[in-house]
Tab-separated table of C-alpha atoms in Angstrom:
chain	number	residue	atom	x	y	z
A	740	MET	CA	125.085	148.475	92.684
A	741	ASN	CA	124.498	145.257	92.614
A	742	ASP	CA	127.556	145.312	94.998
A	743	ASN	CA	125.382	147.771	97.864
A	744	LYS	CA	122.507	144.775	97.022
A	745	SER	CA	124.398	142.337	98.187
A	746	TYR	CA	126.713	144.820	101.372
A	747	ASN	CA	122.856	146.123	102.046
A	748	GLY	CA	121.228	142.454	102.178
A	749	LEU	CA	124.731	141.438	104.475
A	750	ALA	CA	123.535	144.364	106.204
A	751	ARG	CA	120.077	143.246	107.205
A	752	THR	CA	120.968	139.439	107.728
A	753	MET	CA	123.688	140.707	109.822
A	754	GLY	CA	121.252	143.474	111.806
A	755	ILE	CA	119.041	140.441	112.441
A	756	VAL	CA	121.231	137.984	113.698
A	757	ALA	CA	123.445	140.473	115.930
A	758	LEU	CA	119.757	141.760	118.030
A	759	VAL	CA	118.437	138.496	118.183
A	760	LEU	CA	122.162	137.662	120.308
A	761	ILE	CA	121.464	140.548	121.998
A	762	GLY	CA	117.597	139.402	122.588
A	763	ALA	CA	118.976	135.843	123.845
A	764	VAL	CA	122.351	137.190	126.227
A	765	TRP	CA	119.632	139.727	127.659
A	766	LEU	CA	117.130	136.892	128.266
A	767	ILE	CA	119.803	134.479	130.121
A	768	VAL	CA	121.170	136.660	132.224
A	769	ASP	CA	117.943	138.166	133.183
A	770	SER	CA	116.881	135.049	134.128
A	771	TYR	CA	120.229	134.221	136.948
A	772	THR	CA	120.053	137.639	137.874
A	773	LEU	CA	119.241	138.370	141.625
A	774	ILE	CA	119.750	141.519	141.955
A	775	GLY	CA	120.227	144.148	140.149
A	776	LYS	CA	117.600	143.313	136.835
A	777	VAL	CA	116.119	146.802	136.901
A	778	THR	CA	120.247	147.823	136.309
A	779	VAL	CA	120.776	144.998	133.953
A	780	ASN	CA	117.583	145.280	131.694
A	781	GLY	CA	117.844	149.577	131.538
A	782	THR	CA	121.598	148.450	130.218
A	783	MET	CA	120.645	145.959	127.915
A	784	LEU	CA	117.302	148.593	126.683
A	785	VAL	CA	119.903	151.641	125.962
A	786	LEU	CA	121.796	148.980	124.288
A	787	VAL	CA	119.262	146.887	121.348
A	788	TYR	CA	118.072	150.724	120.479
A	789	ILE	CA	121.419	151.863	119.972
A	790	VAL	CA	122.174	148.267	118.322
A	791	SER	CA	118.782	149.493	116.041
A	792	ILE	CA	119.375	152.606	114.776
A	793	ILE	CA	122.824	152.081	114.030
A	794	VAL	CA	121.451	149.315	112.076
A	795	VAL	CA	118.718	150.455	110.704
A	796	LEU	CA	120.974	153.605	108.992
A	797	ARG	CA	122.879	151.255	107.375
A	798	VAL	CA	120.749	149.046	105.303
A	799	ASN	CA	119.217	152.542	105.025
A	800	ASN	CA	122.284	153.140	103.163
A	801	PHE	CA	122.046	156.516	106.251
A	802	LYS	CA	119.141	158.243	105.140
A	803	ILE	CA	117.620	159.181	107.254
A	804	VAL	CA	114.248	157.162	106.571
A	805	PRO	CA	111.071	157.938	108.760
A	806	PHE	CA	111.496	154.906	110.995
A	807	ILE	CA	114.525	156.257	112.574
A	808	PHE	CA	112.515	159.160	113.244
A	809	PHE	CA	110.155	156.724	115.444
A	810	LEU	CA	112.502	154.900	117.646
A	811	ALA	CA	114.894	157.734	118.208
A	812	TYR	CA	112.143	159.568	119.773
A	813	CYS	CA	111.042	155.752	121.590
A	814	PHE	CA	114.609	156.038	122.899
A	815	PHE	CA	114.200	159.578	124.490
A	816	SER	CA	110.099	158.628	124.916
A	817	ASN	CA	110.390	155.263	126.786
A	818	ALA	CA	114.036	154.916	127.863
A	819	GLY	CA	114.903	157.884	128.218
A	820	GLN	CA	114.528	158.118	132.381
A	821	THR	CA	116.581	155.176	131.069
A	822	LEU	CA	119.092	156.058	130.199
A	823	VAL	CA	119.322	159.221	132.990
A	824	GLU	CA	118.321	156.489	136.302
A	825	LEU	CA	121.958	154.088	134.760
A	826	LEU	CA	124.248	157.705	134.519
A	827	HIS	CA	123.250	159.140	137.784
A	828	LEU	CA	122.728	162.411	136.078
A	829	PRO	CA	121.689	164.838	139.013
A	830	HIS	CA	117.922	166.507	137.593
A	831	SER	CA	115.321	168.835	138.940
A	832	SER	CA	112.350	166.681	137.203
A	833	ASN	CA	108.863	165.804	138.879
A	834	ILE	CA	108.345	163.060	136.793
A	835	ASN	CA	110.047	160.103	137.277
A	836	ILE	CA	109.310	156.371	137.193
A	837	TYR	CA	112.313	155.060	139.156
A	838	VAL	CA	110.381	156.940	142.599
A	839	HIS	CA	106.674	155.704	141.729
A	840	TYR	CA	106.778	152.757	140.778
A	841	THR	CA	109.024	149.542	142.025
A	842	ASP	CA	111.310	148.184	141.299
A	843	ASP	CA	110.647	144.417	139.584
A	844	LEU	CA	107.225	146.435	137.829
A	845	ILE	CA	110.336	148.026	136.158
A	846	ALA	CA	112.399	146.141	135.303
A	847	GLU	CA	109.515	144.073	133.804
A	848	MET	CA	108.916	147.418	131.843
A	849	LEU	CA	111.955	147.193	130.706
A	850	ALA	CA	112.516	144.086	129.576
A	851	GLN	CA	108.857	143.656	127.069
A	852	GLN	CA	109.585	147.077	126.069
A	853	GLY	CA	113.041	145.509	124.516
A	854	ALA	CA	111.129	142.964	123.577
A	855	ILE	CA	108.815	145.645	121.621
A	856	ILE	CA	111.480	146.851	119.996
A	857	ILE	CA	113.698	144.349	119.013
A	858	PHE	CA	111.105	142.887	117.487
A	859	ALA	CA	110.156	145.625	115.386
A	860	VAL	CA	113.293	146.233	113.830
A	861	CYS	CA	113.188	142.716	112.902
A	862	GLY	CA	110.703	142.681	111.190
A	863	TYR	CA	111.460	146.046	109.753
A	864	LEU	CA	114.784	143.989	108.061
A	865	LEU	CA	112.931	140.925	107.488
A	866	PHE	CA	110.687	142.535	103.957
A	867	LYS	CA	112.639	145.294	103.997
A	868	GLY	CA	114.296	144.170	101.230
A	869	SER	CA	117.190	144.931	98.625
A	870	SER	CA	117.112	148.479	96.757
A	871	LYS	CA	112.822	148.508	96.989
A	872	GLY	CA	112.452	151.030	99.812
A	873	LEU	CA	113.266	154.819	100.325
A	874	GLU	CA	117.459	154.265	100.497
A	875	SER	CA	116.850	153.708	96.207
A	876	ILE	CA	115.421	156.538	95.452
A	877	LYS	CA	116.908	159.639	94.157
A	878	LEU	CA	114.719	162.788	93.096
A	879	GLU	CA	115.409	163.995	90.603
A	880	THR	CA	113.968	167.556	90.782
A	881	PRO	CA	113.814	170.504	88.063
A	882	GLU	CA	116.453	172.840	87.375
A	883	ALA	CA	115.953	175.839	88.727
A	884	LYS	CA	115.932	178.428	85.223
A	885	HIS	CA	113.129	175.753	84.426
A	886	SER	CA	110.861	177.033	87.610
A	887	GLU	CA	110.450	180.296	87.720
A	888	GLN	CA	107.147	180.897	85.823
A	889	ILE	CA	104.555	181.112	89.091
A	890	LYS	CA	102.245	178.390	88.117
A	891	LEU	CA	98.131	177.552	89.442
A	892	ALA	CA	100.378	175.096	92.097
A	893	ASP	CA	102.441	177.796	93.777
A	894	ILE	CA	99.606	179.685	93.886
A	895	LEU	CA	97.434	177.234	95.288
A	896	PHE	CA	100.411	176.236	97.630
A	897	ILE	CA	99.999	179.777	98.798
A	898	VAL	CA	96.559	179.433	99.750
A	899	ILE	CA	96.199	176.558	101.528
A	900	CYS	CA	99.194	177.585	103.821
A	901	LEU	CA	97.417	180.775	103.760
A	902	SER	CA	94.907	178.917	104.986
A	903	ILE	CA	96.659	177.405	107.824
A	904	PHE	CA	98.323	179.926	108.974
A	905	VAL	CA	95.453	181.978	109.655
A	906	VAL	CA	94.206	179.608	111.325
A	907	TYR	CA	97.497	178.969	114.180
A	908	LEU	CA	97.207	182.761	114.548
A	909	GLY	CA	93.947	182.088	116.224
A	910	GLU	CA	95.189	179.778	118.406
A	911	LEU	CA	97.678	181.772	118.445
A	912	SER	CA	95.047	184.981	119.811
A	913	LYS	CA	93.912	182.504	122.331
A	914	ARG	CA	96.584	181.053	123.373
A	915	ALA	CA	98.290	183.944	124.603
A	916	GLN	CA	95.545	183.991	127.377
A	917	MET	CA	95.409	181.010	128.781
A	918	SER	CA	97.857	178.764	129.647
A	919	TYR	CA	98.571	175.434	126.727
A	920	GLY	CA	96.420	173.000	129.358
A	921	ASP	CA	93.084	175.494	129.820
A	922	TYR	CA	93.194	176.116	125.882
A	923	TYR	CA	93.590	172.227	124.594
A	924	TYR	CA	91.384	170.575	127.142
A	925	GLU	CA	88.821	174.114	127.014
A	926	SER	CA	88.722	176.462	124.478
A	927	ARG	CA	90.764	174.323	121.840
A	928	GLU	CA	89.075	174.846	117.703
A	929	GLY	CA	91.806	174.518	115.612
A	930	ALA	CA	92.939	173.833	112.696
A	931	ASN	CA	89.956	170.752	110.277
A	932	THR	CA	91.629	167.476	109.743
A	933	ILE	CA	90.890	167.519	105.888
A	934	LEU	CA	92.687	170.638	105.740
A	935	THR	CA	96.164	169.492	108.385
A	936	TYR	CA	96.025	166.436	105.803
A	937	ILE	CA	95.567	168.479	102.562
A	938	TYR	CA	98.514	171.318	103.935
A	939	HIS	CA	100.790	168.569	104.196
A	940	VAL	CA	100.813	166.259	102.077
A	941	TYR	CA	100.803	169.021	99.434
A	942	GLY	CA	103.945	170.604	100.834
A	943	PHE	CA	105.636	167.735	101.295
A	944	THR	CA	104.404	167.685	97.178
A	945	TYR	CA	105.184	170.804	96.743
A	946	LEU	CA	108.988	170.329	98.363
A	947	MET	CA	109.732	166.802	96.317
A	948	THR	CA	109.328	168.539	92.860
A	949	ARG	CA	110.457	172.733	93.020
A	950	SER	CA	114.022	173.582	92.873
A	951	GLY	CA	115.361	177.259	93.170
A	952	TRP	CA	113.287	180.121	95.199
A	953	LYS	CA	110.261	178.378	94.729
A	954	LYS	CA	111.737	175.659	97.135
A	955	LYS	CA	113.618	177.565	99.799
A	956	MET	CA	110.215	179.306	100.125
A	957	ALA	CA	107.803	176.728	100.848
A	958	VAL	CA	110.877	176.105	102.996
A	959	ILE	CA	111.007	179.197	104.849
A	960	ILE	CA	106.535	179.464	105.384
A	961	MET	CA	106.402	175.855	106.061
A	962	ALA	CA	108.991	176.030	109.367
A	963	ALA	CA	107.681	179.404	110.318
A	964	ILE	CA	104.611	177.445	110.128
A	965	ALA	CA	105.697	174.556	112.193
A	966	VAL	CA	107.273	176.930	114.890
A	967	MET	CA	103.958	178.582	115.048
A	968	ALA	CA	102.370	174.772	116.246
A	969	VAL	CA	105.083	174.343	118.650
A	970	PHE	CA	104.114	178.122	120.091
A	971	ILE	CA	100.480	176.813	120.315
A	972	GLY	CA	101.885	173.409	121.751
A	973	SER	CA	101.189	171.162	119.161
A	974	ARG	CA	103.429	167.948	118.800
A	975	SER	CA	101.489	166.245	116.195
A	976	ASN	CA	101.936	168.981	114.390
A	977	THR	CA	105.924	169.740	114.471
A	978	ILE	CA	106.804	165.444	114.214
A	979	PRO	CA	105.153	165.132	110.705
A	980	ILE	CA	106.776	168.347	109.468
A	981	LEU	CA	109.931	167.208	110.421
A	982	VAL	CA	110.337	163.747	109.419
A	983	GLY	CA	109.129	164.999	105.854
A	984	PHE	CA	111.901	168.164	105.981
A	985	VAL	CA	114.326	166.043	106.255
A	986	ALA	CA	113.083	162.694	104.237
A	987	VAL	CA	112.311	165.190	101.305
A	988	SER	CA	116.280	166.549	102.340
A	989	PHE	CA	117.852	163.481	102.097
A	990	LEU	CA	115.982	162.042	98.479
A	991	THR	CA	116.987	165.750	96.752
A	992	GLN	CA	120.516	165.675	97.787
A	993	LYS	CA	122.939	166.197	94.632
A	994	LYS	CA	125.360	164.425	97.254
A	995	LYS	CA	125.831	162.464	100.085
A	996	VAL	CA	124.786	163.408	102.719
A	997	GLN	CA	127.764	164.489	105.065
A	998	ILE	CA	127.066	164.620	109.392
A	999	LYS	CA	129.302	167.733	109.963
A	1000	PHE	CA	129.607	169.418	113.746
A	1001	TRP	CA	127.347	172.105	113.050
A	1002	HIS	CA	124.565	169.847	112.443
A	1003	LEU	CA	125.352	168.694	115.764
A	1004	LEU	CA	124.817	171.673	117.546
A	1005	LEU	CA	122.055	172.879	115.949
A	1006	GLY	CA	120.300	169.559	116.503
A	1007	PHE	CA	121.239	169.741	120.632
A	1008	LEU	CA	120.429	174.052	120.209
A	1009	VAL	CA	116.991	172.728	119.076
A	1010	LEU	CA	116.855	170.442	121.756
A	1011	TYR	CA	117.809	173.242	124.057
A	1012	ILE	CA	115.158	175.505	123.104
A	1013	PHE	CA	112.721	172.427	123.454
A	1014	SER	CA	114.679	171.782	126.807
A	1015	GLY	CA	111.951	174.675	128.368
A	1016	PHE	CA	108.604	173.827	126.593
A	1017	THR	CA	107.058	172.024	128.944
A	1018	GLU	CA	107.447	174.751	131.596
A	1019	LEU	CA	106.546	177.557	129.155
A	1020	ARG	CA	103.383	175.458	128.764
A	1021	ASN	CA	102.200	176.587	131.158
A	1022	TYR	CA	102.259	180.192	130.375
A	1023	SER	CA	99.634	181.491	129.088
A	1024	LEU	CA	102.140	184.080	125.259
A	1025	ASN	CA	101.198	187.420	126.948
A	1026	ARG	CA	103.466	186.430	130.652
A	1027	ILE	CA	106.264	184.959	129.523
A	1028	ASP	CA	108.865	187.917	129.420
A	1029	ILE	CA	113.343	187.465	129.699
A	1030	GLU	CA	112.681	186.622	133.531
A	1031	VAL	CA	110.532	184.089	133.079
A	1032	LEU	CA	113.114	182.604	130.387
A	1033	LYS	CA	116.062	183.758	132.656
A	1034	ARG	CA	114.947	181.458	135.344
A	1035	ILE	CA	114.462	178.611	132.529
A	1036	TYR	CA	117.150	178.871	130.546
A	1037	GLY	CA	119.387	180.043	133.190
A	1038	SER	CA	120.693	176.673	134.523
A	1039	SER	CA	122.895	174.702	132.156
A	1040	VAL	CA	122.633	173.571	129.011
A	1041	ILE	CA	123.710	169.999	130.289
A	1042	LYS	CA	121.248	170.307	132.936
A	1043	SER	CA	119.027	171.626	130.620
A	1044	MET	CA	119.325	168.722	128.329
A	1045	VAL	CA	118.647	165.430	131.352
A	1046	ASN	CA	115.419	167.524	132.255
A	1047	ILE	CA	114.406	166.577	128.360
A	1048	PHE	CA	114.991	163.784	128.952
A	1049	MET	CA	113.076	163.451	131.915
A	1050	GLU	CA	110.196	164.268	130.198
A	1051	MET	CA	110.140	162.794	127.699
A	1052	GLY	CA	110.885	160.044	129.094
A	1053	GLY	CA	107.931	160.246	131.347
A	1054	SER	CA	106.148	158.424	128.686
A	1055	ALA	CA	107.210	155.571	130.516
A	1056	ARG	CA	104.824	155.475	133.600
A	1057	THR	CA	101.857	154.833	130.745
A	1058	SER	CA	103.176	151.765	130.400
A	1059	LEU	CA	103.681	151.066	133.792
A	1060	SER	CA	100.578	152.584	134.801
A	1061	THR	CA	98.826	150.043	132.115
A	1062	MET	CA	100.466	146.865	133.951
A	1063	SER	CA	99.690	147.693	137.344
A	1064	ALA	CA	95.986	148.494	135.913
A	1065	LEU	CA	96.600	145.135	134.283
A	1066	ASP	CA	98.027	143.079	137.278
A	1067	ILE	CA	95.233	144.041	140.353
A	1068	GLY	CA	92.185	143.770	137.744
A	1069	SER	CA	90.832	147.668	137.213
A	1070	ILE	CA	91.231	146.554	133.167
A	1071	GLN	CA	90.736	143.950	130.606
A	1072	GLU	CA	92.985	143.738	127.775
A	1073	GLY	CA	91.911	145.072	125.041
A	1074	HIS	CA	91.947	145.803	121.273
A	1075	THR	CA	92.357	149.093	120.370
A	1076	MET	CA	95.250	148.449	117.988
A	1077	ILE	CA	93.239	145.794	115.750
A	1078	TYR	CA	89.886	147.848	116.066
A	1079	TYR	CA	91.615	151.437	115.210
A	1080	PHE	CA	93.221	150.198	112.516
A	1081	LEU	CA	90.859	148.051	110.535
A	1082	LYS	CA	88.896	151.778	111.222
A	1083	GLY	CA	91.440	153.184	108.717
A	1084	PHE	CA	90.338	150.437	106.399
A	1085	LEU	CA	86.535	149.479	106.990
A	1086	PRO	CA	82.927	151.486	108.423
A	1087	VAL	CA	82.707	150.973	111.562
A	1088	GLN	CA	79.196	149.204	111.103
A	1089	ILE	CA	81.204	146.275	109.321
A	1090	ILE	CA	84.447	146.456	111.510
A	1091	GLU	CA	81.552	146.128	114.482
A	1092	LEU	CA	80.138	143.251	112.878
A	1093	PHE	CA	83.483	141.460	113.278
A	1094	ILE	CA	84.411	142.724	116.251
A	1095	SER	CA	83.481	145.304	119.239
A	1096	ALA	CA	84.635	148.712	120.396
A	1097	PRO	CA	87.092	148.908	122.478
A	1098	ASP	CA	86.070	148.825	126.239
A	1099	ILE	CA	87.889	151.904	126.622
A	1100	PRO	CA	88.263	154.367	123.351
A	1101	ALA	CA	90.920	156.232	124.512
A	1102	LEU	CA	94.026	155.238	126.321
A	1103	SER	CA	95.262	159.033	126.975
A	1104	THR	CA	92.375	159.591	128.822
A	1105	TRP	CA	92.249	156.727	130.753
A	1106	VAL	CA	95.334	157.160	131.977
A	1107	THR	CA	94.648	159.984	133.350
A	1108	GLU	CA	92.513	159.294	134.956
A	1109	PHE	CA	93.842	156.408	136.647
A	1110	ASN	CA	96.782	158.116	138.184
A	1111	GLY	CA	93.837	161.309	139.539
A	1112	SER	CA	96.417	163.279	137.609
A	1113	GLU	CA	95.097	166.603	135.863
A	1114	SER	CA	97.289	167.569	133.041
A	1115	GLY	CA	96.847	164.690	130.321
A	1116	TRP	CA	99.278	161.638	130.243
A	1117	GLY	CA	99.083	161.311	126.874
A	1118	PHE	CA	100.381	157.765	125.128
A	1119	SER	CA	102.222	155.409	124.343
A	1120	ILE	CA	102.793	152.910	121.247
A	1121	ILE	CA	105.457	150.542	124.141
A	1122	GLY	CA	102.035	150.657	126.285
A	1123	GLU	CA	99.570	150.104	124.116
A	1124	MET	CA	101.002	146.760	122.605
A	1125	ILE	CA	101.306	145.250	126.067
A	1126	TYR	CA	97.143	146.635	127.206
A	1127	ASN	CA	96.530	144.090	123.881
A	1128	PHE	CA	98.552	141.572	123.818
A	1129	GLY	CA	100.355	141.291	127.390
A	1130	ALA	CA	103.033	138.616	127.392
A	1131	PHE	CA	102.740	138.052	123.971
A	1132	SER	CA	103.455	142.508	123.592
A	1133	PHE	CA	106.119	140.970	121.154
A	1134	LEU	CA	104.473	140.060	118.453
A	1135	GLY	CA	103.217	143.062	118.249
A	1136	GLY	CA	106.046	144.719	117.743
A	1137	PHE	CA	106.816	142.544	115.077
A	1138	VAL	CA	103.411	143.740	113.473
A	1139	PHE	CA	104.568	147.383	113.689
A	1140	GLY	CA	108.019	146.952	112.143
A	1141	THR	CA	106.647	145.128	109.337
A	1142	VAL	CA	103.563	147.309	108.637
A	1143	TRP	CA	105.847	149.868	108.915
A	1144	VAL	CA	108.241	149.391	106.446
A	1145	LEU	CA	105.745	147.799	104.306
A	1146	CYS	CA	104.409	151.549	103.613
A	1147	GLU	CA	108.184	153.037	103.093
A	1148	ARG	CA	108.085	150.443	100.136
A	1149	LEU	CA	105.083	152.010	99.218
A	1150	THR	CA	106.446	155.078	99.578
A	1151	ALA	CA	109.565	153.673	97.374
A	1152	LYS	CA	107.780	152.265	94.541
A	1153	TYR	CA	104.856	155.747	93.743
A	1154	LEU	CA	108.033	157.697	93.709
A	1155	SER	CA	109.865	155.342	91.475
A	1156	GLN	CA	106.421	156.499	89.620
A	1157	LYS	CA	106.800	160.229	89.725
A	1158	ASN	CA	103.266	159.863	91.511
A	1159	TYR	CA	104.855	162.880	94.204
A	1160	PHE	CA	101.258	162.795	95.504
A	1161	LEU	CA	100.360	159.493	96.535
A	1162	ALA	CA	103.926	159.195	98.297
A	1163	SER	CA	103.191	162.507	100.062
A	1164	THR	CA	100.068	161.292	101.655
A	1165	VAL	CA	102.041	157.539	102.656
A	1166	LEU	CA	105.537	160.063	103.713
A	1167	TYR	CA	102.430	162.224	106.159
A	1168	LEU	CA	101.139	158.656	107.702
A	1169	LEU	CA	104.748	157.396	108.382
A	1170	GLY	CA	105.529	160.923	110.066
A	1171	TYR	CA	102.532	161.379	111.456
A	1172	ALA	CA	103.148	157.674	113.374
A	1173	ALA	CA	106.603	158.910	114.875
A	1174	PHE	CA	103.840	160.593	117.108
A	1175	LEU	CA	103.195	156.702	118.324
A	1176	ALA	CA	106.462	157.054	120.947
A	1177	ARG	CA	104.212	159.274	122.944
A	1178	ALA	CA	100.489	158.346	121.285
A	1179	GLU	CA	98.413	155.675	120.788
A	1180	MET	CA	96.446	154.165	117.919
A	1181	ALA	CA	93.476	156.305	118.284
A	1182	LEU	CA	95.225	159.112	116.647
A	1183	MET	CA	96.009	156.935	113.390
A	1184	SER	CA	91.847	156.203	112.074
A	1185	VAL	CA	91.129	159.413	110.142
A	1186	LYS	CA	94.847	159.883	108.777
A	1187	MET	CA	94.584	156.162	107.047
A	1188	ARG	CA	91.346	156.473	106.126
A	1189	TYR	CA	92.398	159.830	104.258
A	1190	THR	CA	94.519	158.183	102.746
A	1191	VAL	CA	93.779	154.838	101.680
A	1192	TYR	CA	90.576	157.055	100.325
A	1193	ILE	CA	93.263	158.729	97.852
A	1194	ILE	CA	95.117	156.193	96.531
A	1195	VAL	CA	92.173	153.702	96.038
A	1196	ILE	CA	90.240	156.856	94.014
A	1197	SER	CA	94.114	157.205	91.681
A	1198	TYR	CA	94.520	153.916	91.041
A	1199	LEU	CA	89.982	153.560	90.147
A	1200	LEU	CA	90.713	156.730	87.763
A	1201	LYS	CA	93.571	155.365	86.460
A	1202	LYS	CA	92.198	152.076	85.505
A	1203	PHE	CA	88.940	153.530	83.686
A	1204	VAL	CA	89.072	157.374	83.761
A	1205	LEU	CA	92.581	157.123	82.424
A	1206	THR	CA	92.535	154.193	80.450
A	1207	LYS	CA	89.162	154.342	78.394
A	1208	LYS	CA	90.426	158.148	77.376
A	1209	GLU	CA	93.775	156.554	76.180
A	1210	GLY	CA	92.181	153.596	74.655
A	1211	ALA	CA	89.422	156.056	72.288
A	1212	ILE	CA	93.012	158.061	71.165
A	1213	LYS	CA	93.807	155.340	69.443
């Protein structure tokens, strides 16, 4: 154990040194390069992502923790088009930042994004600690032979899943008649936030504490509901499930998980299927037939993979549009990240005694209107940091990485105490935060607030109610 702690400590130190050196070299090269800054900055950005993912994997003993998902998703969403451009791969995407923005602006965005990622990962590594995170946790689920009997917790899980299933079924029936865009902007009702929150948190708790046929049943049910969410078009509800599935899988595996060829094949298959979803979302479900599928998926696998990089990589345009608007004075730097983070802990009335509400409450709405688009652009945490902190956006990255690793450590602490429900509340929060790679902090406040409520109530119950009962018994 001590050897492993020392090795992880060395890996953290070497990771920070490697990222700082890459940043220093990048700064020097960028300062003296007169031509080809887009290529240089793009190459360095891809290198930063690769090194970051490898380092974070190593310090977590190659367990897939939530921060890995964020880095990978951020790479796809904010540097996917950069990779395609560097490799000169042909594509058929209409969303191409290298056509619609100037080289100087793109080069500046790539440099700022690289600085944000470097500082975010350094913040993560600096406060990682040794054997205090998810990499040190090994959950001991009950033996299958001791969990055959149906209990109240099993019935409650089924009831919650049925509730979500019924709601999603209603959403699918509406999607049968309209495209996702029409449904999302005109008729969407969906599962209320509380039900969605309870479903995810209780679902993760159930997966952590069950084995045998019960765990297999839970995986099948939750996977089926996730597929329904995909067909509805809700990435924000599929990403947390995916993060939770993988995290729980690595926490409960009896043997060391090894990446095998079929895992990679399955991953490519999922990406290949997802590559057509951007176009499929333009159809109502009842219009999707064999001919439509043949037209969308009839091209080569490589071409489809390139197109999904282009589609996901379109999130980089939100950063570029934000920088353009700041340059011409259409908007002023805001404070959405601080405001919506505090909103997860405090009532708005108290927050606004110290800080006013943001001038632009929804960045995804603003950037869509600013660019005269009829379809939503979403946003990205990279663009939001630039909007909030300007030239000092890298400091926002450092705070982001620090808060993230502290949340992972809190999850590990609850798991070590066998408090699976509280651990699941934070795990869901981290799973949802992975979606910030192509979203904004405004989406996090409600989930944060529910998590804070549960943690505070749990603490008060433990501190006063349970303590008093134990004292009475004595």
